[in-house]
GROMACS .gro file of C-alpha atoms in nm:
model
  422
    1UNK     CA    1   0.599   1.770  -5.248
    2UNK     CA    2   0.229   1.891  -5.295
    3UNK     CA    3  -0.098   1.830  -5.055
    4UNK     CA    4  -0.202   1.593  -5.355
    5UNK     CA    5   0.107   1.409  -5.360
    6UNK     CA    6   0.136   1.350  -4.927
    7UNK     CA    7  -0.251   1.229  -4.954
    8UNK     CA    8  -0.154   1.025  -5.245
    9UNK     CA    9   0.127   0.905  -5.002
   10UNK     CA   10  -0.120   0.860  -4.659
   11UNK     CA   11  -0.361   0.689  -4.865
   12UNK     CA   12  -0.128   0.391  -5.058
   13UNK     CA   13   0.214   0.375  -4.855
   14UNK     CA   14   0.515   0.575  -4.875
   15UNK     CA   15   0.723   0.399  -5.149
   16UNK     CA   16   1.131   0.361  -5.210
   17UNK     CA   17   1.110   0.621  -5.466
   18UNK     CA   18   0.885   0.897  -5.257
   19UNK     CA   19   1.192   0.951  -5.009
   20UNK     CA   20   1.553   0.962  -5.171
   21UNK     CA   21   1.655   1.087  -4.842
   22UNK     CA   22   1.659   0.931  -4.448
   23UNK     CA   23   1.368   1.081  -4.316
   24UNK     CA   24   1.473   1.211  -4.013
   25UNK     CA   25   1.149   1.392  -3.831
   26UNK     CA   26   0.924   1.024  -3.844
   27UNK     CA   27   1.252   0.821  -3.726
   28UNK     CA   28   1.334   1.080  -3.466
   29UNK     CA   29   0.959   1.058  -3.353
   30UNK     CA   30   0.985   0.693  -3.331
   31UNK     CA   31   1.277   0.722  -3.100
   32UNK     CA   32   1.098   0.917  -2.827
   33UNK     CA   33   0.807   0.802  -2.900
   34UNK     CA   34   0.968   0.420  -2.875
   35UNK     CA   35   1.050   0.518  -2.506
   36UNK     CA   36   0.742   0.734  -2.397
   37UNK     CA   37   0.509   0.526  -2.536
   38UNK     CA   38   0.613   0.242  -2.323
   39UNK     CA   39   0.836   0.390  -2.012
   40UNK     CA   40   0.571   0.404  -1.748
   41UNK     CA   41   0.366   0.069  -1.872
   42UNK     CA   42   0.682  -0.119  -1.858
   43UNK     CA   43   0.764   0.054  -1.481
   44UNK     CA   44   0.444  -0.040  -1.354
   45UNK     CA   45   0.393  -0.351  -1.450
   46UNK     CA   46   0.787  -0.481  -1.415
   47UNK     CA   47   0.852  -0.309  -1.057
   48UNK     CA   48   0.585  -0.155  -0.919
   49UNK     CA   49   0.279  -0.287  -0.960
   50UNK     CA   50   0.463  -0.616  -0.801
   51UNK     CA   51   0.583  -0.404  -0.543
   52UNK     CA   52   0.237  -0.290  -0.509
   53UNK     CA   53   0.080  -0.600  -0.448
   54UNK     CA   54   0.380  -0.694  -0.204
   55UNK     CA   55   0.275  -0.455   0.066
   56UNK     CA   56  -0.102  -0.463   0.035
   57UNK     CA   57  -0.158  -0.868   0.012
   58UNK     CA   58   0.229  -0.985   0.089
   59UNK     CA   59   0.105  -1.376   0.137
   60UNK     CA   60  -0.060  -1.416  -0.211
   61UNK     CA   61   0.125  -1.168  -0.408
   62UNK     CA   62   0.258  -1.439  -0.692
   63UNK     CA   63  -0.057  -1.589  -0.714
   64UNK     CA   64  -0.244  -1.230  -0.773
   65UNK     CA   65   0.008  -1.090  -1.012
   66UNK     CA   66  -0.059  -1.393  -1.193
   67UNK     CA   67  -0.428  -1.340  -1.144
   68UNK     CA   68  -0.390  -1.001  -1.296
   69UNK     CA   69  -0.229  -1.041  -1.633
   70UNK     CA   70  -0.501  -1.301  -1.728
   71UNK     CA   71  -0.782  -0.962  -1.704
   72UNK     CA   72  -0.484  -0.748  -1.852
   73UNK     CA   73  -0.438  -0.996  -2.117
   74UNK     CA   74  -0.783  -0.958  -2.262
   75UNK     CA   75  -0.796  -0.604  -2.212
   76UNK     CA   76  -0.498  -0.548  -2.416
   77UNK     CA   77  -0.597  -0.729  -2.665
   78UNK     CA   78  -0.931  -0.510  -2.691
   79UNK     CA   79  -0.771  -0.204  -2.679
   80UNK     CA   80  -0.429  -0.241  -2.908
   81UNK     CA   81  -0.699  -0.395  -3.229
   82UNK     CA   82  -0.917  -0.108  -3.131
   83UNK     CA   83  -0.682   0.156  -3.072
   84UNK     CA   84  -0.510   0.091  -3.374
   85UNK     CA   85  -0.847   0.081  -3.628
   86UNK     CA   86  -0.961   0.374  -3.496
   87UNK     CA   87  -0.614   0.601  -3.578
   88UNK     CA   88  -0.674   0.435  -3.878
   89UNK     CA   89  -1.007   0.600  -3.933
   90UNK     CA   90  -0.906   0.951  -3.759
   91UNK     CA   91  -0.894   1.208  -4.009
   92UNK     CA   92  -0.751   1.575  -3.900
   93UNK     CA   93  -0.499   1.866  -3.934
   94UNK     CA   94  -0.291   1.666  -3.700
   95UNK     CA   95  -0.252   1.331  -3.910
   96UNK     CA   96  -0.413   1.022  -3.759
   97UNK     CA   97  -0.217   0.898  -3.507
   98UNK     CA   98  -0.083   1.240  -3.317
   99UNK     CA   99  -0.442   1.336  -3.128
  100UNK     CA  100  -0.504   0.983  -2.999
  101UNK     CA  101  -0.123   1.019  -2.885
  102UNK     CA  102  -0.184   1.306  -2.691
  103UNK     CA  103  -0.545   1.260  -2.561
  104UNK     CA  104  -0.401   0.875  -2.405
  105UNK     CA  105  -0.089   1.052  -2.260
  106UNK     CA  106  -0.339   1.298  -2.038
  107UNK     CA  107  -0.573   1.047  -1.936
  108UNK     CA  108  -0.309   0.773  -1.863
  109UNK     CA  109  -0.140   1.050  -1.613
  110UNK     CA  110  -0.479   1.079  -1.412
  111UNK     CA  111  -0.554   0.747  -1.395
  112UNK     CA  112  -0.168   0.654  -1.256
  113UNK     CA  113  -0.228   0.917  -1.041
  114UNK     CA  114  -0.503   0.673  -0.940
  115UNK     CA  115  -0.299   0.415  -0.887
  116UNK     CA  116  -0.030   0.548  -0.714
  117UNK     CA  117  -0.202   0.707  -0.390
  118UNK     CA  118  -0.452   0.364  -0.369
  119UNK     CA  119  -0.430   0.156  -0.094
  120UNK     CA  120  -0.727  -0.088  -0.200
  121UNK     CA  121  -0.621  -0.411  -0.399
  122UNK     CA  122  -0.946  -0.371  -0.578
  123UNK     CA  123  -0.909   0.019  -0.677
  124UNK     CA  124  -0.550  -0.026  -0.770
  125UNK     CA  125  -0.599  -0.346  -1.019
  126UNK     CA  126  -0.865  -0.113  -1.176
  127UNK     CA  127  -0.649   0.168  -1.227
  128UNK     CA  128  -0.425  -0.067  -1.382
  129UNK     CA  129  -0.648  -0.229  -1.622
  130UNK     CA  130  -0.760   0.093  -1.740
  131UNK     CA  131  -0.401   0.240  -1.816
  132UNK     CA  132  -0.304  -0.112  -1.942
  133UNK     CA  133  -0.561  -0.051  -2.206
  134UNK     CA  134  -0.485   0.345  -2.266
  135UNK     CA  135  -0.109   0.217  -2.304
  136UNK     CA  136  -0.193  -0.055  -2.550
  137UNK     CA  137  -0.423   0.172  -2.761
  138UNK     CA  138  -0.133   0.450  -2.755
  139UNK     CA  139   0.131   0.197  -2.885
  140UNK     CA  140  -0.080   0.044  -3.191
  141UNK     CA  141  -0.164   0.432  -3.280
  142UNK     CA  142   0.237   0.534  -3.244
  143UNK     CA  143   0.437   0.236  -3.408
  144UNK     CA  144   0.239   0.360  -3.745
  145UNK     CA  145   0.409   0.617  -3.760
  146UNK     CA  146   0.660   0.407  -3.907
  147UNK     CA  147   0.444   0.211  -4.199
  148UNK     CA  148   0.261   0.575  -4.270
  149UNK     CA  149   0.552   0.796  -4.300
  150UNK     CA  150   0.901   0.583  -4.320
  151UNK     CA  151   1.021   0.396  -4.724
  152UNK     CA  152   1.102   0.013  -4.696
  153UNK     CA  153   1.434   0.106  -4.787
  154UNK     CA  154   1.498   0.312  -4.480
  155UNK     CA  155   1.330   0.078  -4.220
  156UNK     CA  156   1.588  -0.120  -4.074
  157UNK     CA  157   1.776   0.231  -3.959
  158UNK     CA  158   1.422   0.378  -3.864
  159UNK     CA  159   1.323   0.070  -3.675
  160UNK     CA  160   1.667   0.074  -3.513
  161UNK     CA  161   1.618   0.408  -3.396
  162UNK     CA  162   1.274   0.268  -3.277
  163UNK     CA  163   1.437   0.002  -3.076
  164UNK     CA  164   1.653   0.223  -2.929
  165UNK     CA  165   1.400   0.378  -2.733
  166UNK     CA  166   1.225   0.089  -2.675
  167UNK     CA  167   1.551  -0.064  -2.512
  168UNK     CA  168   1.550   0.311  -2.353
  169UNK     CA  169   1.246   0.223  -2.214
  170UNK     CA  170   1.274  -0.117  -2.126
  171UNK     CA  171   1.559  -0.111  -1.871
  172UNK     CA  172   1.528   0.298  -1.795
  173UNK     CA  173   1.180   0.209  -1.624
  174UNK     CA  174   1.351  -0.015  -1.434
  175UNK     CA  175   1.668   0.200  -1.356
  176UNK     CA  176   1.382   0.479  -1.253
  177UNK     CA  177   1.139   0.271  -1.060
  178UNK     CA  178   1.376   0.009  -0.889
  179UNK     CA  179   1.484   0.310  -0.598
  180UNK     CA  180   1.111   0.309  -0.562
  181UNK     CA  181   1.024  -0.043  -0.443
  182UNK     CA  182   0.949   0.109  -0.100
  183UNK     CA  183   0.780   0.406  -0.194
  184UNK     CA  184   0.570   0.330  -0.507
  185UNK     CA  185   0.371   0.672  -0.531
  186UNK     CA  186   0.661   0.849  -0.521
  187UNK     CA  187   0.823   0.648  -0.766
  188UNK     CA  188   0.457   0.603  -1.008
  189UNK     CA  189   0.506   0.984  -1.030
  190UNK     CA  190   0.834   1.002  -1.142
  191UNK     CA  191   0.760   0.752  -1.432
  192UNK     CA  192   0.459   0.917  -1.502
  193UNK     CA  193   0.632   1.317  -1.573
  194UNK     CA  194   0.938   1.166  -1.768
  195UNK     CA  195   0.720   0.960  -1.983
  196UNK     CA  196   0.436   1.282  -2.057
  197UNK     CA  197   0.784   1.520  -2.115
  198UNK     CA  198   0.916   1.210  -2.392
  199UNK     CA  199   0.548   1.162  -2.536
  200UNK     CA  200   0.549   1.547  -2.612
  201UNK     CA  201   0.901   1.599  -2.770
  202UNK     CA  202   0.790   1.270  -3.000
  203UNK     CA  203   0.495   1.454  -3.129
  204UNK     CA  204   0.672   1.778  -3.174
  205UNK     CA  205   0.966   1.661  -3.350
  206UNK     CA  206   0.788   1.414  -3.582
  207UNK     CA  207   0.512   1.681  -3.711
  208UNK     CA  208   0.276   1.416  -3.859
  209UNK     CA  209   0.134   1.616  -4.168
  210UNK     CA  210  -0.236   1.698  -4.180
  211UNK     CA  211  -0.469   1.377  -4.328
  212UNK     CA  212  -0.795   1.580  -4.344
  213UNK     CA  213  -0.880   1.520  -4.702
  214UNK     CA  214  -0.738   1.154  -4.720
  215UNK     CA  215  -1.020   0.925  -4.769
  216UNK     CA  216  -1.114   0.672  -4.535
  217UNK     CA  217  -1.072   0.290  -4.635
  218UNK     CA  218  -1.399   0.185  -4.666
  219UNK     CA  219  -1.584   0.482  -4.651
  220UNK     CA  220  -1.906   0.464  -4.487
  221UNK     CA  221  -1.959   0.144  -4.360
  222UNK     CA  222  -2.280  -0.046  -4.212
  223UNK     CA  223  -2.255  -0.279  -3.884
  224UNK     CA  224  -2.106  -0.552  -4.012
  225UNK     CA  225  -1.853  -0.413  -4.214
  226UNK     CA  226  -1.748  -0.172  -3.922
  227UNK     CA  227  -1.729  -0.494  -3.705
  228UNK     CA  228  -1.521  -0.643  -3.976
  229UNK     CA  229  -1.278  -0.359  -3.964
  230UNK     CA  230  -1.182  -0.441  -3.633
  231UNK     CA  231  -1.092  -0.740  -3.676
  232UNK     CA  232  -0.750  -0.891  -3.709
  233UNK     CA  233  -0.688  -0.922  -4.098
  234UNK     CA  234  -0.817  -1.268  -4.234
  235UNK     CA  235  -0.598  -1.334  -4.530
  236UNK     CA  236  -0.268  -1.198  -4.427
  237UNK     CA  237  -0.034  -1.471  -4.553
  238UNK     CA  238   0.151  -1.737  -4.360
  239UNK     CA  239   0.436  -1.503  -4.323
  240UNK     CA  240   0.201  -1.216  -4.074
  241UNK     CA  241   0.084  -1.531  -3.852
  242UNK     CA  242   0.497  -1.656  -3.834
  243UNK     CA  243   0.565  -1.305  -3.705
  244UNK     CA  244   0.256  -1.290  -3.479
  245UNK     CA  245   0.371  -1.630  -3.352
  246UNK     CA  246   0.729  -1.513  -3.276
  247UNK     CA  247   0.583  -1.164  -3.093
  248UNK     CA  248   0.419  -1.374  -2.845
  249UNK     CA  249   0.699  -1.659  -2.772
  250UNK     CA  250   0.955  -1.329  -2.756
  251UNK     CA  251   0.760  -1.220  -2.519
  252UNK     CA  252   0.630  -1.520  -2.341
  253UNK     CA  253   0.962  -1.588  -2.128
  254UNK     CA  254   0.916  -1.222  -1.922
  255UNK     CA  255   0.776  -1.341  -1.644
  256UNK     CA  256   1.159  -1.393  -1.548
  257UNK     CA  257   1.175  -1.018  -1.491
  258UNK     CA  258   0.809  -0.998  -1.360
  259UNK     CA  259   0.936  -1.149  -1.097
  260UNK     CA  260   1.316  -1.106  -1.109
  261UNK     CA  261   1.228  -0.846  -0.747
  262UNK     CA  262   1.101  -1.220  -0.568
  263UNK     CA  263   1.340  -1.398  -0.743
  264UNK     CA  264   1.617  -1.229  -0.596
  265UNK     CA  265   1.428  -1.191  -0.212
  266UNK     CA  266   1.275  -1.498  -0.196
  267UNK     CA  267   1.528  -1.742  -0.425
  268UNK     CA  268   1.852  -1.546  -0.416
  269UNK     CA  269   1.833  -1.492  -0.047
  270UNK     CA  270   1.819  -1.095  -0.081
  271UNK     CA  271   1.710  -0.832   0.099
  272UNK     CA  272   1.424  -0.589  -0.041
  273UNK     CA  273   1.669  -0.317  -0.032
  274UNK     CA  274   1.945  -0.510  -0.179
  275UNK     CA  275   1.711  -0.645  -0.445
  276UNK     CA  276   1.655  -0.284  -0.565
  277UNK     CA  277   2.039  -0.230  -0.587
  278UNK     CA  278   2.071  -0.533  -0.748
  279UNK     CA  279   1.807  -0.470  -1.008
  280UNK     CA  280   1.893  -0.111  -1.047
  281UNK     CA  281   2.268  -0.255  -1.202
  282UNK     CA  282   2.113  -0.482  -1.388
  283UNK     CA  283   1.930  -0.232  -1.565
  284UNK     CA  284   2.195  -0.018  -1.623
  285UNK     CA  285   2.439  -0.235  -1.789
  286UNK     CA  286   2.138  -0.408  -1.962
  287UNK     CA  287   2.033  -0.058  -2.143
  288UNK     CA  288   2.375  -0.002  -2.181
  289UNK     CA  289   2.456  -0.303  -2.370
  290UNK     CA  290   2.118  -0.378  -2.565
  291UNK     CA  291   2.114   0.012  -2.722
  292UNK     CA  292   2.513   0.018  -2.827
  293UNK     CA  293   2.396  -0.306  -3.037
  294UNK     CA  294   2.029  -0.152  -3.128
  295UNK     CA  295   2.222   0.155  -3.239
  296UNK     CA  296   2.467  -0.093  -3.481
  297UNK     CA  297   2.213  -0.329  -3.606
  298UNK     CA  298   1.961  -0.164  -3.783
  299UNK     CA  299   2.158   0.048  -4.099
  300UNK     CA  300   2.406  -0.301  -4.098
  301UNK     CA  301   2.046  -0.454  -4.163
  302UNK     CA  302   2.007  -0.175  -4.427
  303UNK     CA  303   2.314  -0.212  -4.620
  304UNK     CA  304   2.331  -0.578  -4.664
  305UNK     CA  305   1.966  -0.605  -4.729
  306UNK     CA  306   1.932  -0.920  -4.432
  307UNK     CA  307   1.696  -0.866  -4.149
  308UNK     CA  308   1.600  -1.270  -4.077
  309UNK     CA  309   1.873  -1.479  -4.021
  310UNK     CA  310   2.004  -1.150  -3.780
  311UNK     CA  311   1.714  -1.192  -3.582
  312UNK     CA  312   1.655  -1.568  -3.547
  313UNK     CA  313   1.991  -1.552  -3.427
  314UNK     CA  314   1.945  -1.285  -3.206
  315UNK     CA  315   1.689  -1.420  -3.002
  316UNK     CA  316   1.832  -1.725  -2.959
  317UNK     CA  317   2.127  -1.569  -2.808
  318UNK     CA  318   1.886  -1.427  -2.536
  319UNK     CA  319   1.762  -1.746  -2.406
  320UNK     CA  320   2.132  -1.933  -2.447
  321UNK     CA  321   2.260  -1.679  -2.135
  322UNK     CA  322   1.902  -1.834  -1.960
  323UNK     CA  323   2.146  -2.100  -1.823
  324UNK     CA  324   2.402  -1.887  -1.639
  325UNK     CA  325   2.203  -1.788  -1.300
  326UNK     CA  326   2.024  -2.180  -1.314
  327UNK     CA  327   2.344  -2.332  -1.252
  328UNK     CA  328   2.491  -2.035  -1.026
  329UNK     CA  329   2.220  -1.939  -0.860
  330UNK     CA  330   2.397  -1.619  -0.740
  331UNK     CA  331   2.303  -1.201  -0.762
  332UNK     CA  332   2.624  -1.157  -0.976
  333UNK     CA  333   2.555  -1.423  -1.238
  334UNK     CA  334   2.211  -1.262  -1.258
  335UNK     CA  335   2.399  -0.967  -1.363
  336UNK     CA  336   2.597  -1.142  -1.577
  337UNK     CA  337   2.291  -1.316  -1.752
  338UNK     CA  338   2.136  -0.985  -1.808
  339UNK     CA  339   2.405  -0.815  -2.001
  340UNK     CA  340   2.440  -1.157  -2.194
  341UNK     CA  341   2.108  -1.141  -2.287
  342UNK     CA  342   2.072  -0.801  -2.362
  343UNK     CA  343   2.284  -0.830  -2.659
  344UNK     CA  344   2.084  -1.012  -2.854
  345UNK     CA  345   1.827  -0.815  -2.727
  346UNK     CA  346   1.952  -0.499  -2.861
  347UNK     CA  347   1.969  -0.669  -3.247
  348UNK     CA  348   1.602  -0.778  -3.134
  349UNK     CA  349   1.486  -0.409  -3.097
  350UNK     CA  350   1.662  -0.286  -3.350
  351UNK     CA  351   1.475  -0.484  -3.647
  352UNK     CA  352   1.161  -0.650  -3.454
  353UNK     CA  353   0.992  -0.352  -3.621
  354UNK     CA  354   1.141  -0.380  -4.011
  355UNK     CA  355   0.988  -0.745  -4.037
  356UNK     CA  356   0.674  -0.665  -3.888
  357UNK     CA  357   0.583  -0.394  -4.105
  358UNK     CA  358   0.688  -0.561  -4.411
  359UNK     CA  359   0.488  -0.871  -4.385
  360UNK     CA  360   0.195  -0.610  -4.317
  361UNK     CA  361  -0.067  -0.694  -4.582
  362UNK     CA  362  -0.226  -0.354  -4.652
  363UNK     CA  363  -0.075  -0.021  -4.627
  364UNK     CA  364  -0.450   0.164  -4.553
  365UNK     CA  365  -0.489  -0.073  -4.246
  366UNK     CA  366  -0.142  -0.050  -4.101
  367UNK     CA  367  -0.208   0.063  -3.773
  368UNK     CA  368  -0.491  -0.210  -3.717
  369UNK     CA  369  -0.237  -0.431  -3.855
  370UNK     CA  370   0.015  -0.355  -3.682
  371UNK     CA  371  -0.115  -0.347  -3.376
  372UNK     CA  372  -0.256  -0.677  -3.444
  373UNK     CA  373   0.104  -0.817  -3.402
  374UNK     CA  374   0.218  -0.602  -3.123
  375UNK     CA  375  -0.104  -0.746  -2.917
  376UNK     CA  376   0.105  -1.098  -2.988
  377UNK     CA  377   0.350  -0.945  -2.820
  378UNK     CA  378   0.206  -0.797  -2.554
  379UNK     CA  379  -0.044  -1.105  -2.514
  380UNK     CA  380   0.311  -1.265  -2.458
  381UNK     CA  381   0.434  -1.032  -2.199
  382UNK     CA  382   0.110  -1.027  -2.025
  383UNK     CA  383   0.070  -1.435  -2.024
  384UNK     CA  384   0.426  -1.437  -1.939
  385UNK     CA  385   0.366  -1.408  -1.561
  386UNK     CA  386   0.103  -1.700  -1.587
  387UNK     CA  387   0.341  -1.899  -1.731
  388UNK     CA  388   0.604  -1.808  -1.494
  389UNK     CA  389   0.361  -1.872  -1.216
  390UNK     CA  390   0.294  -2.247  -1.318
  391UNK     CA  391   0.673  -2.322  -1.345
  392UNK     CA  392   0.729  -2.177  -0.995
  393UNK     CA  393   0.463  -2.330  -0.842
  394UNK     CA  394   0.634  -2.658  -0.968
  395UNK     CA  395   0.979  -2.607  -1.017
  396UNK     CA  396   1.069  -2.295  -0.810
  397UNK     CA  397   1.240  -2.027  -0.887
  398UNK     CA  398   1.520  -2.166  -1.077
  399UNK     CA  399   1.303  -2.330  -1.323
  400UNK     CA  400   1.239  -2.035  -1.482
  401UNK     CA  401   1.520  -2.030  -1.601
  402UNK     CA  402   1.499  -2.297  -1.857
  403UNK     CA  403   1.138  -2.230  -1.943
  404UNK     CA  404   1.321  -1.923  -2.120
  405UNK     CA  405   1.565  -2.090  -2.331
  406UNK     CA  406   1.313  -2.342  -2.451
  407UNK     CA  407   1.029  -2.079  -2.581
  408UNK     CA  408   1.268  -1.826  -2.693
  409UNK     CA  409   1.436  -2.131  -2.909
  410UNK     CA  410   1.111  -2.192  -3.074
  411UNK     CA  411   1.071  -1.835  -3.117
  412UNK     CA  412   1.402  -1.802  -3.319
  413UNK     CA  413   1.281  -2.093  -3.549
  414UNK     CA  414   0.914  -1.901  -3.660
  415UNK     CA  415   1.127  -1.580  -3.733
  416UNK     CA  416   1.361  -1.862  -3.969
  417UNK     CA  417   1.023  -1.970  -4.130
  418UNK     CA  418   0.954  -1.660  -4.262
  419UNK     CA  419   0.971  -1.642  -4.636
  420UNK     CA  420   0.915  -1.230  -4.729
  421UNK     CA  421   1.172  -1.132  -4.525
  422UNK     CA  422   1.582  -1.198  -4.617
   0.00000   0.00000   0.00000
């Protein structure tokens, strides 16, 4: 293939018929970059950030964490849309989306350097907020990797392999920063090296090509218009705001493992050590479970051309398990609900990516886009603890429990609705 024919490719799409064969590089790239991307965001803000709070303002610490996804919220809103238009813009030897990649994985290290040696409330919510949007800007720039370089016809395999390191890093943070609940420097650093070592072998191995003479949508553009670009895309089709709708309700039930650490102390009758052991298991047999069926789903998804009805189903077979620990209240029926759950979690991750990048409505703004929808998400998982909050403040614990089943139902019925997508 010639340098005319890859900036033909950067500037429209890649099509069905520009890639007879699995691409392997992009997809393999998505895998570690699935994980790095995420791993230490995801360890911070599911164990220790919590555990954080816990030892530096013990009496308020549900009411703070809940405090501090409302800034965190808005700030990765701001940074995903942003993040992603301006990858979109990048031009350079290195594609658009690999120097953003690397520049956020350098200054995310120092600044969770930051937050792991703090001992002010105030210093470590700012360290925080400034990763949180440094994470958010690196994920919008990374997931186009898969719209830029990846056929529709090999998407539900690529956006397995995607979801496979997203699982990867979903319960591996947890698995690597639950031994840390007493020692969360120790633990911030740990997260932080794995995470930089995954980033790197994701760039390496993908090799985005060089965009340097791809034009840029748009061109020059005034005030306005650069405000405009920006901006989350106006006339994308009922189908873009269904998926946007179903990121955030996905998401919106997480505050059950924000606080699955006081859930288990302060509900389950644990001890802080215990709740780490507990946790640790959990995570284990969650990652275990959700990546054999990440693995599965995604070329299944491929071969019988059916992504939808896969998926609504899916997610509603991660809030059905909600019920186990309300009625048995108990360590081991957690357990049990978590590798229940993590099945349909698995399918989830495997083709969450292969709708959204299909009901994308222009292949020059994919990253913006894009990241457009994953800000639903993470808008979800960062509201999630609010939510949570509310329902603990008036049902306890154990009504959280519920509160999952009934979003992630609705959630399941917008991914139905969807029209594009078989």
């Amino acid at each position: 293939m010639t340098n005319t024919d890859m900036k033909d490719i950067a500037y429209r799409g890649v099509r069905d018929e520009d890639q007879p064969k699995f691409p392997w590089r992009p997809s393999l790239g998505l895998l570690f970059g699935g994980c790095g991307w995420m791993l230490a965001g995801c360890a911070i803000q599911g164990i220790l950030l919590p555990a954080k709070i816990s030892e530096i303002a013990p009496d308020n610490k549900v009411s703070i964490v809940a405090l501090v996804t409302t800034v965190t919220m808005l700030v990765s809103i701001v940074a995903g849309i942003v993040g992603g238009a301006l990858s979109d813009r990048t031009r350079s030897r290195f594609g658009s989306r690999t120097p953003w990649i690397v520049g956020y994985t350098v200054v995310g290290s120092i600044v969770l350097l930051v937050f792991a040696f703090a001992d002010n409330l105030a210093v470590v919510l700012g360290a925080w907020w400034i990763y949180a949007a440094i994470y958010n800007a690196m994920l919008a720039a990374g997931c186009a990797w898969q719209p830029d370089q990846i056929a529709p016809r090999w998407r539900g395999t690529a956006s397995s392999m995607y979801g496979v390191g997203h699982q990867a890093a979903l319960q591996g943070s947890q698995i690597l920063a639950a031994p840390f609940v007493s020692n969360v420097p120790r633990g911030t650093i740990v997260v932080l090296v794995v995470a930089a070592i995954i980033n790197s072998v994701a760039v390496l191995i993908c090799r985005e090509p060089s965009n340097r003479g791809v034009p840029v949508e748009g061109g020059s553009m005034g005030f306005a218009e650069t405000f405009k670009s920006f901006l989350p895309p106006a006339h994308a089709g009922r189908d873009y705001w269904l998926a946007a709708l179903a990121r955030f309700l996905w998401m919106a039930p997480g505050g059950i493992g924000t606080y699955r650490l006081y859930t288990l102390t302060d509900y389950m009758g644990q001890s802080k050590d215990d709740a780490g052991y507990w946790m640790g298991i959990m995570a284990t047999l969650g990652m275990v479970v959700a990546i054999t069926f990440c693995v599965v789903s995604g070329p299944i998804s491929d071969r019988f051309r059916s992504v939808k009805i896969p998926l609504a189903v899916a997610i509603f077979t991660v809030g059905l398990p909600c019920w186990l620990p309300f009625f048995v209240p108990t360590p081991v029926m957690y357990v049990v609900y978590v590798a229940a759950s993590s099945i349909g979690s698995g399918v989830f991750s495997s083709l969450d990516q292969s709708i959204m990048t299909t009901v994308l409505p222009n292949p020059k703004t994919a990253a913006k886009d894009l990241a457009f929808l994953n800000s639903c998400g993470v808008v979800g998982n960062l509201a999630a603890p609010l939510i949570a909050a509310g329902v603990i403040n008036v049902f306890g614990y154990r009504g959280l429990f519920p509160m999952g089943f009934t979003i992630l139902t609705l959630a399941a019925v917008c991914v139905f609705c969807i029209r594009k997508v078989r």
